[in-house]
Coordinates of C-alpha atoms in Angstrom, one line a residue:
X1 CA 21.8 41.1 -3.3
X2 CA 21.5 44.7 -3.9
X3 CA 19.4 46.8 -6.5
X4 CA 19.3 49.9 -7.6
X5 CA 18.1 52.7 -5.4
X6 CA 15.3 55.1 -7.0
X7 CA 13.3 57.8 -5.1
X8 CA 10.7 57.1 -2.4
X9 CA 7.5 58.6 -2.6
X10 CA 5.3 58.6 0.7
X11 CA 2.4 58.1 -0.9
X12 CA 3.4 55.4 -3.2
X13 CA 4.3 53.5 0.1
X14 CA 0.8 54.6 1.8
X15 CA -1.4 53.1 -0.8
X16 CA 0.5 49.3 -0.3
X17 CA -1.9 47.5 2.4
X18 CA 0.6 46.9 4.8
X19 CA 0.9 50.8 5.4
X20 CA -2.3 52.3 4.6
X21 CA -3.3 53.0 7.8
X22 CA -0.1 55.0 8.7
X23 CA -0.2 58.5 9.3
X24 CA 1.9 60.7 6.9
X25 CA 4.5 61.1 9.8
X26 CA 5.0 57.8 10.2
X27 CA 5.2 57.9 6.2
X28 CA 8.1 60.1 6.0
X29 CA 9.6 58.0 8.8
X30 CA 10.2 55.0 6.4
X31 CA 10.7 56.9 3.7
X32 CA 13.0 58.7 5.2
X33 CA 14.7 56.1 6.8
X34 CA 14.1 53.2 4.2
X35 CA 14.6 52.9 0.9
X36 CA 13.1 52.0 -2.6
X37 CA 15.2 49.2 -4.6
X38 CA 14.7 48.5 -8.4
X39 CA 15.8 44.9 -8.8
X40 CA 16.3 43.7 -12.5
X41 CA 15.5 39.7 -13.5
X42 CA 17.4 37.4 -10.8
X43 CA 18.0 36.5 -6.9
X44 CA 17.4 39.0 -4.3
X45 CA 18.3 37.1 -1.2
X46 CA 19.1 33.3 -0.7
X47 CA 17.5 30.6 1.8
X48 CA 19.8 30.6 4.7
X49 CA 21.3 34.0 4.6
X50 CA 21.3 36.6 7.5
X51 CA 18.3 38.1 7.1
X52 CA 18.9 42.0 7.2
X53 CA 16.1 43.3 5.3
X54 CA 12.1 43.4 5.2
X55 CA 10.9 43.6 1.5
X56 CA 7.5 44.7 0.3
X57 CA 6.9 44.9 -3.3
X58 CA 5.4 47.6 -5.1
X59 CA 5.6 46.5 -9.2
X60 CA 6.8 43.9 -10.3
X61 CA 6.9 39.8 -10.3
X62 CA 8.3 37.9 -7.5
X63 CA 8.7 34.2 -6.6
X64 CA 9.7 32.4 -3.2
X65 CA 11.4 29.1 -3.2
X66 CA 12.2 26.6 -0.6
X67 CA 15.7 24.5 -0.5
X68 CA 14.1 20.7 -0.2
X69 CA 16.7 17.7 -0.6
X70 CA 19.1 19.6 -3.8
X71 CA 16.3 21.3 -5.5
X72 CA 14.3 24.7 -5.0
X73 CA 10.7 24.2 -4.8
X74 CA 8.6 27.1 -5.8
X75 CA 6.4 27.7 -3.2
X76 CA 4.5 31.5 -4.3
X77 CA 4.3 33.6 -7.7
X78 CA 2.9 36.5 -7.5
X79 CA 2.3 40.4 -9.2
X80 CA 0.4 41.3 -6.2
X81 CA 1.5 45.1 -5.2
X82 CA 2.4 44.7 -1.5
X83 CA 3.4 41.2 -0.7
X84 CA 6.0 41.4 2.1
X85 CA 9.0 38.6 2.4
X86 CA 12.2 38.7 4.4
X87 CA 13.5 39.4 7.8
X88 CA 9.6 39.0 9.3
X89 CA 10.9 38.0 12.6
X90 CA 13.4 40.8 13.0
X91 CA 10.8 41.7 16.0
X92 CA 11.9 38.9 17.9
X93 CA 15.7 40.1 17.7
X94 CA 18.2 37.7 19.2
X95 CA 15.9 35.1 20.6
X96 CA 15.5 33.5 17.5
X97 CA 18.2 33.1 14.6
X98 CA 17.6 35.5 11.9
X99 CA 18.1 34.1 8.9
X100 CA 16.4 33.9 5.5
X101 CA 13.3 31.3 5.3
X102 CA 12.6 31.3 1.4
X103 CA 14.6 32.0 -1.4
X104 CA 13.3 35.1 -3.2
X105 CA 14.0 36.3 -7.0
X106 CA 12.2 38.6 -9.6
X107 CA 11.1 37.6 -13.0
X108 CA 11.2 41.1 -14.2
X109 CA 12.0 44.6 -13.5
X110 CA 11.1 45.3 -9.6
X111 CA 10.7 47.5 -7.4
X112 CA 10.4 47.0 -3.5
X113 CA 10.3 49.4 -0.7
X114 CA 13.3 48.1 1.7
X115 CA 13.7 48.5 5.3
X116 CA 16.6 47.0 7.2
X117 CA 16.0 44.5 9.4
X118 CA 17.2 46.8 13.0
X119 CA 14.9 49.4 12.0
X120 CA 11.3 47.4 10.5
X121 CA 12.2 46.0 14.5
X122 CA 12.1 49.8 16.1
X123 CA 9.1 50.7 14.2
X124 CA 6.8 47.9 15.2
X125 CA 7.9 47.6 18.7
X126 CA 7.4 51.4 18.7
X127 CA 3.8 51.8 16.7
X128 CA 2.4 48.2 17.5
X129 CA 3.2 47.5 21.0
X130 CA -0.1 45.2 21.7
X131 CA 0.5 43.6 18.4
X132 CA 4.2 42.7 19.3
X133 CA 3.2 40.7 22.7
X134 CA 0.5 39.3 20.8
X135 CA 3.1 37.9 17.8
X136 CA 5.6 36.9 20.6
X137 CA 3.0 34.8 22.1
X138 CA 1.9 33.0 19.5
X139 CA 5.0 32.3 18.5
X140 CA 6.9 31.1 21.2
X141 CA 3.7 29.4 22.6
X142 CA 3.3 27.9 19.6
X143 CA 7.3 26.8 19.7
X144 CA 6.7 25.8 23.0
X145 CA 3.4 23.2 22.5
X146 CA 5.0 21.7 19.7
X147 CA 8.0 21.2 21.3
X148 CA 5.5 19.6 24.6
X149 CA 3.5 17.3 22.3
X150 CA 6.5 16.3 20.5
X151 CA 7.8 15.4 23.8
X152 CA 4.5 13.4 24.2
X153 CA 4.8 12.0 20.5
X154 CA 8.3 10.8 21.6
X155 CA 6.8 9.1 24.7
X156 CA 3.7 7.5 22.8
X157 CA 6.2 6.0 20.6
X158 CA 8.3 4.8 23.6
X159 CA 5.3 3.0 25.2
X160 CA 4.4 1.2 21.9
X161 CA 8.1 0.0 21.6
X162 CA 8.5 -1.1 25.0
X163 CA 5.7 -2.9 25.3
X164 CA 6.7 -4.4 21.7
X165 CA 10.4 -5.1 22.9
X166 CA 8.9 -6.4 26.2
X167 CA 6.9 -9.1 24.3
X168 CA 9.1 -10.3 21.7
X169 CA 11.9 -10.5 25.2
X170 CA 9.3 -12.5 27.0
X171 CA 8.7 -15.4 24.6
X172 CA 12.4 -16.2 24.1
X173 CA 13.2 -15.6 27.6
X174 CA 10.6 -18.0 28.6
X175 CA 11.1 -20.8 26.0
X176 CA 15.2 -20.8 27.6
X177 CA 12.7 -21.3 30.9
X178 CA 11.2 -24.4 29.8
X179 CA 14.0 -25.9 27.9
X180 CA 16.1 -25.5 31.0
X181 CA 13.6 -27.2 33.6
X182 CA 13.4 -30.1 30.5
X183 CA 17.3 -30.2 30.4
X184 CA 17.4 -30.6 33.7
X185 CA 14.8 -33.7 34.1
X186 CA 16.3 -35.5 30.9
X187 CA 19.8 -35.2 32.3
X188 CA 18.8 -36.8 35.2
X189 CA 16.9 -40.0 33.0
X190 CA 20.1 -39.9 30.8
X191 CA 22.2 -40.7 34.3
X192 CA 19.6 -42.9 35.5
X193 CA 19.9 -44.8 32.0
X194 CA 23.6 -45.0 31.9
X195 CA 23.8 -45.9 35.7
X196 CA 21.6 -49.1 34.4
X197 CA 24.1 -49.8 31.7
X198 CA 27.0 -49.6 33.6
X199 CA 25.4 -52.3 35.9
X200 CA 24.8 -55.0 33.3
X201 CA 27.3 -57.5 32.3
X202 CA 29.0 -55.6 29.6
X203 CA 32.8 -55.2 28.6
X204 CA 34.5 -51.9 28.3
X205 CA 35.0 -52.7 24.3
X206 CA 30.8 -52.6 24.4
X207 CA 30.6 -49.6 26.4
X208 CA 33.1 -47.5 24.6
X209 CA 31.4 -47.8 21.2
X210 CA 28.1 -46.9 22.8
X211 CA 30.2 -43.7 24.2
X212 CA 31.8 -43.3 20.7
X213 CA 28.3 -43.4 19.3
X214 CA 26.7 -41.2 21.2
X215 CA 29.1 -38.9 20.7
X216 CA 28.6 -39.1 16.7
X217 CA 25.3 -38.8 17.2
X218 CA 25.5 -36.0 19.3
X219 CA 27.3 -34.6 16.3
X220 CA 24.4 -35.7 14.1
X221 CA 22.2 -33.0 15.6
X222 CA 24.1 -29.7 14.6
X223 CA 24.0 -31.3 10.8
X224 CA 20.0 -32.4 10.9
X225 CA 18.6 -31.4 7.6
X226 CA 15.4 -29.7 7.4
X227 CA 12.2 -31.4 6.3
X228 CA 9.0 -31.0 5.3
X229 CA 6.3 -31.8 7.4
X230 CA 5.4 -34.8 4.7
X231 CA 8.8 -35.9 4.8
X232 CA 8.9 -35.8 8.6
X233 CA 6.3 -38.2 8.7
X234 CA 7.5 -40.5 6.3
X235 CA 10.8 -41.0 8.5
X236 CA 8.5 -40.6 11.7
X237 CA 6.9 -43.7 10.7
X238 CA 9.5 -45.9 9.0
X239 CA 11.5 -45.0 12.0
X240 CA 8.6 -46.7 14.4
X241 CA 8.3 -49.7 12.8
X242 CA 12.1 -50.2 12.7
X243 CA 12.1 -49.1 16.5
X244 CA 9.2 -52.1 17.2
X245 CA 10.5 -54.5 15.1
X246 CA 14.0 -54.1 17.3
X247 CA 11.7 -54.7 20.8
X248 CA 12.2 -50.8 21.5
X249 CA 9.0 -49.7 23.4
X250 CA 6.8 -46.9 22.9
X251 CA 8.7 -46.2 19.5
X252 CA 6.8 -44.2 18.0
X253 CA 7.1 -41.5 21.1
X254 CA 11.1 -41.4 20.1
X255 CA 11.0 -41.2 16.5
X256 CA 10.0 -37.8 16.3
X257 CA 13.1 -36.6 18.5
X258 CA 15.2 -39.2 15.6
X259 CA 14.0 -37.4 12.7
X260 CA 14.4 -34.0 14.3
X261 CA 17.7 -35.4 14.8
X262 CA 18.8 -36.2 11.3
X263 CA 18.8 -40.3 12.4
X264 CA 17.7 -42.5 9.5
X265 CA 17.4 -46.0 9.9
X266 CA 20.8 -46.6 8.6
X267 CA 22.4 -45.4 11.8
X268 CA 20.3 -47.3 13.7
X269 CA 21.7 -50.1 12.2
X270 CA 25.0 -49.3 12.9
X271 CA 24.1 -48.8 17.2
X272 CA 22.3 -52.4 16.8
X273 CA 25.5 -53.9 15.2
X274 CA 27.7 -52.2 17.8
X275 CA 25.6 -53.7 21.1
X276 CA 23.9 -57.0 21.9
X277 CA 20.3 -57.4 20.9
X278 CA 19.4 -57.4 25.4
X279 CA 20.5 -53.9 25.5
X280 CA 20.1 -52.3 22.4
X281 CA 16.5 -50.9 23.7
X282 CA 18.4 -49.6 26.5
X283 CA 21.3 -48.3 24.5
X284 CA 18.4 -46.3 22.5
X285 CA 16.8 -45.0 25.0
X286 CA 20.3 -43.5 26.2
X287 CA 20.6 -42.2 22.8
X288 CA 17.2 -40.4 22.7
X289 CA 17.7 -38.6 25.9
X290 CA 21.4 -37.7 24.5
X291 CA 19.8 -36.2 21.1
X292 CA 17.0 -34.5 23.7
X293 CA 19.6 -33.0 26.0
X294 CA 21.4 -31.5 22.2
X295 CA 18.1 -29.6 21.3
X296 CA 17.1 -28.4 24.6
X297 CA 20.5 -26.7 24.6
X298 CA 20.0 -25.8 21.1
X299 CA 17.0 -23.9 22.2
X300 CA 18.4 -22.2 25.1
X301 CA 21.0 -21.1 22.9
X302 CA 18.8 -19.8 20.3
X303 CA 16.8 -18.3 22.8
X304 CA 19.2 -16.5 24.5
X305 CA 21.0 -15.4 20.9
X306 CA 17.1 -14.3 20.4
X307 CA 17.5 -12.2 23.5
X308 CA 20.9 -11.1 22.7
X309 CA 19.6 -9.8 19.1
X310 CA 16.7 -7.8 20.7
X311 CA 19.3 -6.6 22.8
X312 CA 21.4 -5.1 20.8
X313 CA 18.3 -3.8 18.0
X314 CA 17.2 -1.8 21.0
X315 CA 20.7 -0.2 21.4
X316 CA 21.4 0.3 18.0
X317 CA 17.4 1.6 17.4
X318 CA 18.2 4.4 20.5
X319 CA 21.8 5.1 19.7
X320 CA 22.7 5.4 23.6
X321 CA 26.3 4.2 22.9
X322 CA 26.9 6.2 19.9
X323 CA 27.9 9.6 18.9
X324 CA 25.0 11.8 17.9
X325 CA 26.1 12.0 14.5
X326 CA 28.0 10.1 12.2
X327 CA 28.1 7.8 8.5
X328 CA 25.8 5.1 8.9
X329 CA 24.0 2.2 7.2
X330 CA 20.5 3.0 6.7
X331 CA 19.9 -1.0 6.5
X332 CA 20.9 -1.1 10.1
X333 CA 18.9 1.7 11.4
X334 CA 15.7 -0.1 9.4
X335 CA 16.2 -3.2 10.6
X336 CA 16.5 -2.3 13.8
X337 CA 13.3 -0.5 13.5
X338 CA 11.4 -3.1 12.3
X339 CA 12.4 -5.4 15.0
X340 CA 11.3 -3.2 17.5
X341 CA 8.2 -2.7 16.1
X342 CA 7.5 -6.4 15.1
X343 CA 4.9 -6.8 18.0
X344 CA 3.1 -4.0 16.9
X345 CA 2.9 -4.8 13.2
X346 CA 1.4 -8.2 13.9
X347 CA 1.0 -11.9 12.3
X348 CA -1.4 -10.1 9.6
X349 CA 0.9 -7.7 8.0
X350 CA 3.7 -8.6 6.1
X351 CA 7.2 -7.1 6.0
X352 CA 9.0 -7.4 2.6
X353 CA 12.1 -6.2 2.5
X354 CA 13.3 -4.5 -0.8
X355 CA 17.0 -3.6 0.2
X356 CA 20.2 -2.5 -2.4
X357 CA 23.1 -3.5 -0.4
X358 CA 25.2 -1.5 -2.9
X359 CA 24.3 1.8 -1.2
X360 CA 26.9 3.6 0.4
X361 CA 26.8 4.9 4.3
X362 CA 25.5 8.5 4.6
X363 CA 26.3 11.0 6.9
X364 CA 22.9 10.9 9.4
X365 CA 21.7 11.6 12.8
X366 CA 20.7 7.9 13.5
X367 CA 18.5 8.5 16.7
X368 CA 16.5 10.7 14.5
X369 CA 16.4 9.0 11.0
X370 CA 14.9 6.0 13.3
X371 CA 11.9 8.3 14.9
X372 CA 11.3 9.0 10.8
X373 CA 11.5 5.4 9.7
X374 CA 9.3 4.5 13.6
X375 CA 6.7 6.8 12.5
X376 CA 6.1 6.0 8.9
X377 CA 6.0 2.6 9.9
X378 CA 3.6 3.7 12.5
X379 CA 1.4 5.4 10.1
X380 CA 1.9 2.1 7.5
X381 CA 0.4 -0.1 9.8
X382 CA -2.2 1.9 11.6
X383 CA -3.6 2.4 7.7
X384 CA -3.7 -1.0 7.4
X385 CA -5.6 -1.9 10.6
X386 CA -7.9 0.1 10.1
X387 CA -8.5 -1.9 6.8
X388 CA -8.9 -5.0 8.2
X389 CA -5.0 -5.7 10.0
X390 CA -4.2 -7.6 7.0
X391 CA -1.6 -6.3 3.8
X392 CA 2.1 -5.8 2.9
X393 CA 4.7 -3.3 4.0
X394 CA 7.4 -2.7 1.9
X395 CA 10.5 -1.3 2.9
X396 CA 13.0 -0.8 -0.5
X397 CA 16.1 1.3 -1.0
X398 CA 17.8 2.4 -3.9
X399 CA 19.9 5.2 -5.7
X400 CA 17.3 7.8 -7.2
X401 CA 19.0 11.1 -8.4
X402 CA 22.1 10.8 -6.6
X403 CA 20.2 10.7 -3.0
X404 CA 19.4 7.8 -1.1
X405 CA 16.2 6.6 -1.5
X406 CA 14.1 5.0 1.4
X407 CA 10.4 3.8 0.7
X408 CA 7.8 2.3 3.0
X409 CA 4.9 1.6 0.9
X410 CA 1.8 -0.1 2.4
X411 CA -1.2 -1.9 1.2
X412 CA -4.0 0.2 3.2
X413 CA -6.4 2.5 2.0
X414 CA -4.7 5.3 0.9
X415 CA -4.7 8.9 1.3
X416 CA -7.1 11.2 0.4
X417 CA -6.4 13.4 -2.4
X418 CA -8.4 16.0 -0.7
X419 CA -5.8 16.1 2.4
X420 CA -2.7 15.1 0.9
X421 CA -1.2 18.6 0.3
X422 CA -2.1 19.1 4.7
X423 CA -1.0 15.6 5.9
X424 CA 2.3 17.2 7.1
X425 CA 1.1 20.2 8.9
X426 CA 1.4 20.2 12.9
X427 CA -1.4 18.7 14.8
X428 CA -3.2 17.3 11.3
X429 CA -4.6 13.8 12.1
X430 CA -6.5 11.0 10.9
X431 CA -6.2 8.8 13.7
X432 CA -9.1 8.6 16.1
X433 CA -8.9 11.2 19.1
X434 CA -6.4 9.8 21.6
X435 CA -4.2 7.5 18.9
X436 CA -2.1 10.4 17.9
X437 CA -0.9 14.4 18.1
X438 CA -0.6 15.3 14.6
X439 CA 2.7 15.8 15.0
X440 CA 4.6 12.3 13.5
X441 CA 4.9 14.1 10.0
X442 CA 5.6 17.3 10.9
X443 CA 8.7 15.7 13.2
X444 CA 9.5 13.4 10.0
X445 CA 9.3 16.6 7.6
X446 CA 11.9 18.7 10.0
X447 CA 14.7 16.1 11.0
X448 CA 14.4 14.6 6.9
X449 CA 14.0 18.5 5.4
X450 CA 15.6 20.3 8.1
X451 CA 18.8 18.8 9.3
X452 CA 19.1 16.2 6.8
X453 CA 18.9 18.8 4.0
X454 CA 16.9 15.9 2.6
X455 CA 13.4 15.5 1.2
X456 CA 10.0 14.0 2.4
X457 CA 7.5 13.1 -0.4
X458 CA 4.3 11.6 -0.5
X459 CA 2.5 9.3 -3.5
X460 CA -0.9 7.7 -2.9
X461 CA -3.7 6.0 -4.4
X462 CA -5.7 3.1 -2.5
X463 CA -3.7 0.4 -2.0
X464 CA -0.9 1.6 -2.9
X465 CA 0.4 4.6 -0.4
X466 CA 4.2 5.5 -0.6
X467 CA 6.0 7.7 1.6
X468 CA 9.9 8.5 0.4
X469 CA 12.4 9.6 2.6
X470 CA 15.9 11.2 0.2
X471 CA 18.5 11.9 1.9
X472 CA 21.7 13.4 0.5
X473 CA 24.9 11.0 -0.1
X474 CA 27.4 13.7 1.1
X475 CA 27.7 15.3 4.1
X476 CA 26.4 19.1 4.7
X477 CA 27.0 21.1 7.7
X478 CA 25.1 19.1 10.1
X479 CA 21.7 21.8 11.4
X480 CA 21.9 21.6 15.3
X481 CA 18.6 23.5 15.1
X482 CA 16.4 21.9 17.4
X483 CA 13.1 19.7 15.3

């Protein structure tokens, strides 16, 4: 936006505090060279635009905004004579993009001295030399350890998830272990036991309804309802007396692997009425290793599904395979999250999960929405150790003001009010020295704020602390500036 140009008056410009040390030479120069602007009520430049112009305000009221999610947050207000906005960087030049930061607009009639952006860069290379390196350094060191710790952020989080992926692999992987060694000896039993029926003085009628049967109990196993544990024990034991009153030794050992089963005593009546009294124990026996044999494999299959699951969570939580971005399911993303971090949350936290599965897919970089949803969690549950390792963590979406809404709220001590407004500057901590760079937040902020065009907000009061991730429901044009 453009205002109307009025006359420039040296010493006007000399008695602002960002020039008062200048000689009247260098005076004249902007004068000269710059310009004075009277800007009535309304938007001098937008977030976002080239920035070709440093402003410094002489009268007037001025306020700065920032673009967060689809709203403009006022972030200054002020009728100070002097305060500066605009192309600031313009003495980096083409190293960094030079665009507008803020939003800025004037309440009232005001006037600002105006230098364009190519020539506030001459003058301060030109009169501030030192100051230049000094402002170059700090900045691009500053980009630069950032960028380092982030790095290391990245690689703290890493560790924790592998060594959380490599523990909930391990347990699966080594129950398949054992059930397969089992399978393997109760095969063998099952062959010594039908090698001992085939021996004994029975037709081929007798031997193909013990076949028939086995394979209908077999059947039974995939259909076993679940029980309690007081029903369990009511079959357990009207199972073992059935078992002894039949001469079936050591009953009670095989009634557990029945009821686990789905046998009752009703089927046992039916493989008592298809053999001869000699050999039903042997006939049962045959049936308990069959029923054994069906849930070791169930195991190893749910094991290996288990493994298959983590698998595929770990994928999906890194996005190797996928493009970089794209419309996804936030559910996915969570849940994939949340199993990758289920050995770090631990037995004394609990997960509830408060999903709408009405919400539509948004447009997203995934790999990075699941660092945001890795460190929140992160922050959840470190909260909540440090409170004991007990409480709830609840993860709940929903539709709030036509964004999508995603919530992790946790049970731990809150934060403080005191700190709340500084929790997501860089290298702010709470964690003890060593548990964390200060930089989770900040990372969360820029990928949520920054190329998400989305919004990262904060409510919190002891036992009850809520961080909410919006995002928009449309798709932008994605920000390939670096976070």
């Amino acid at each position: 936006m453009s205002g109307q140009v009025v006359a420039c008056s040296p010493q006007e410009v000399g008695s602002l505090f960002l020039f008062e040390k200048l000689s009247d030479e260098q005076l004249g120069r902007l004068c000269a060279q710059g310009r004075v602007e009277l800007f009535q009520p309304g938007p001098v430049y937008a977030e976002g635009e080239p920035a070709t112009c440093f402003y410094v305000m002489i009268e007037g009221t001025v306020v700065l905004s920032r673009r967060v999610g689809g709203d403009d947050v006022e972030v200054i207000r002020t009728s100070q004579p002097g305060v500066y906005a605009g192309a600031m960087q313009a003495y980096l030049g083409d190293r960094v993009q030079q665009v507008y930061n803020n939003s800025m607009r004037v309440t009232g009639p005001t006037r600002f001295f105006v230098l364009p952006a190519e020539l506030f860069s001459e003058v301060v290379h030109e009169w501030f030399p030192m100051a230049v390196h000094l402002l170059e350094g700090l900045f691009f060191g500053t980009k630069n350890t950032q960028a380092m710790i982030g790095q290391r952020e990245r690689l703290l989080a890493l560790g924790s998830l592998s060594a959380g992926l490599t523990h909930e692999l391990n347990n699966p992987a080594a129950a398949a272990v054992r059930a397969t060694s089992t399978l393997r000896e109760r095969v063998a039993k099952m062959r010594r036991k039908l090698g001992l029926i085939a021996e004994g003085p029975f037709s081929r009628d007798v031997l193909a309804r013990l076949v028939e049967i086995q394979e209908r109990t077999a059947e039974r196993v995939a259909k076993a309802p679940a029980l309690s544990p007081l029903e369990a024990s009511d079959r357990e034991d009207t199972l073992t007396d059935w078992l002894e009153d039949h001469g079936v030794e050591q009953g009670w050992q095989l009634a557990p692997t029945f009821v686990q089963a789905g046998v009752d005593v009703d089927w046992l009546e039916q493989v008592a009425a298809a053999v001869d009294e000699e050999i039903l124990p042997n006939a049962v026996g045959w049936l308990n290793y069959t029923i054994e044999t069906e849930l070791l494999m169930n195991e190893i299959e749910d094991s290996t599904t288990r493994i298959s699951h983590l698998v595929d969570a770990a994928k999906q939580y890194s996005q190797l395979d996928r493009a970089p971005y794209r419309v996804v399911d936030v559910h996915e993303l969570l849940d994939s999250t949340l199993l990758m971090l289920s050995g770090k949350i631990g037995r004394g936290i609990q997960v509830v999960k408060e999903y709408d599965r009405t919400l539509p897919p948004v447009p997203a970089y995934p790999a990075e929405l699941n660092q945001v949803w890795t460190n929140l969690v992160d922050n959840a549950v470190s909260a909540m150790n440090s409170a004991g390792g007990e409480g709830t963590l609840t993860v709940r979406t929903a539709l709030h003001n036509e964004q999508l809404l995603v919530e992790f709220r946790d049970t731990g001590p809150g934060v403080p009010p005191e700190i709340e407004d500084r929790i997501f500057d860089p290298f702010f901590t709470t964690k003890p020295v060593g548990e964390g760079t200060g930089l989770g937040l900040d990372i969360s902020w820029r990928i949520v704020v920054n190329k998400h065009h989305g919004a990262l907000r904060v409510e919190s009061v002891p036992g009850d602390t809520r961080f909410q991730v919006l995002l928009p429901l449309t798709a932008e044009t994605p920000d390939e500036e670096p976070v």
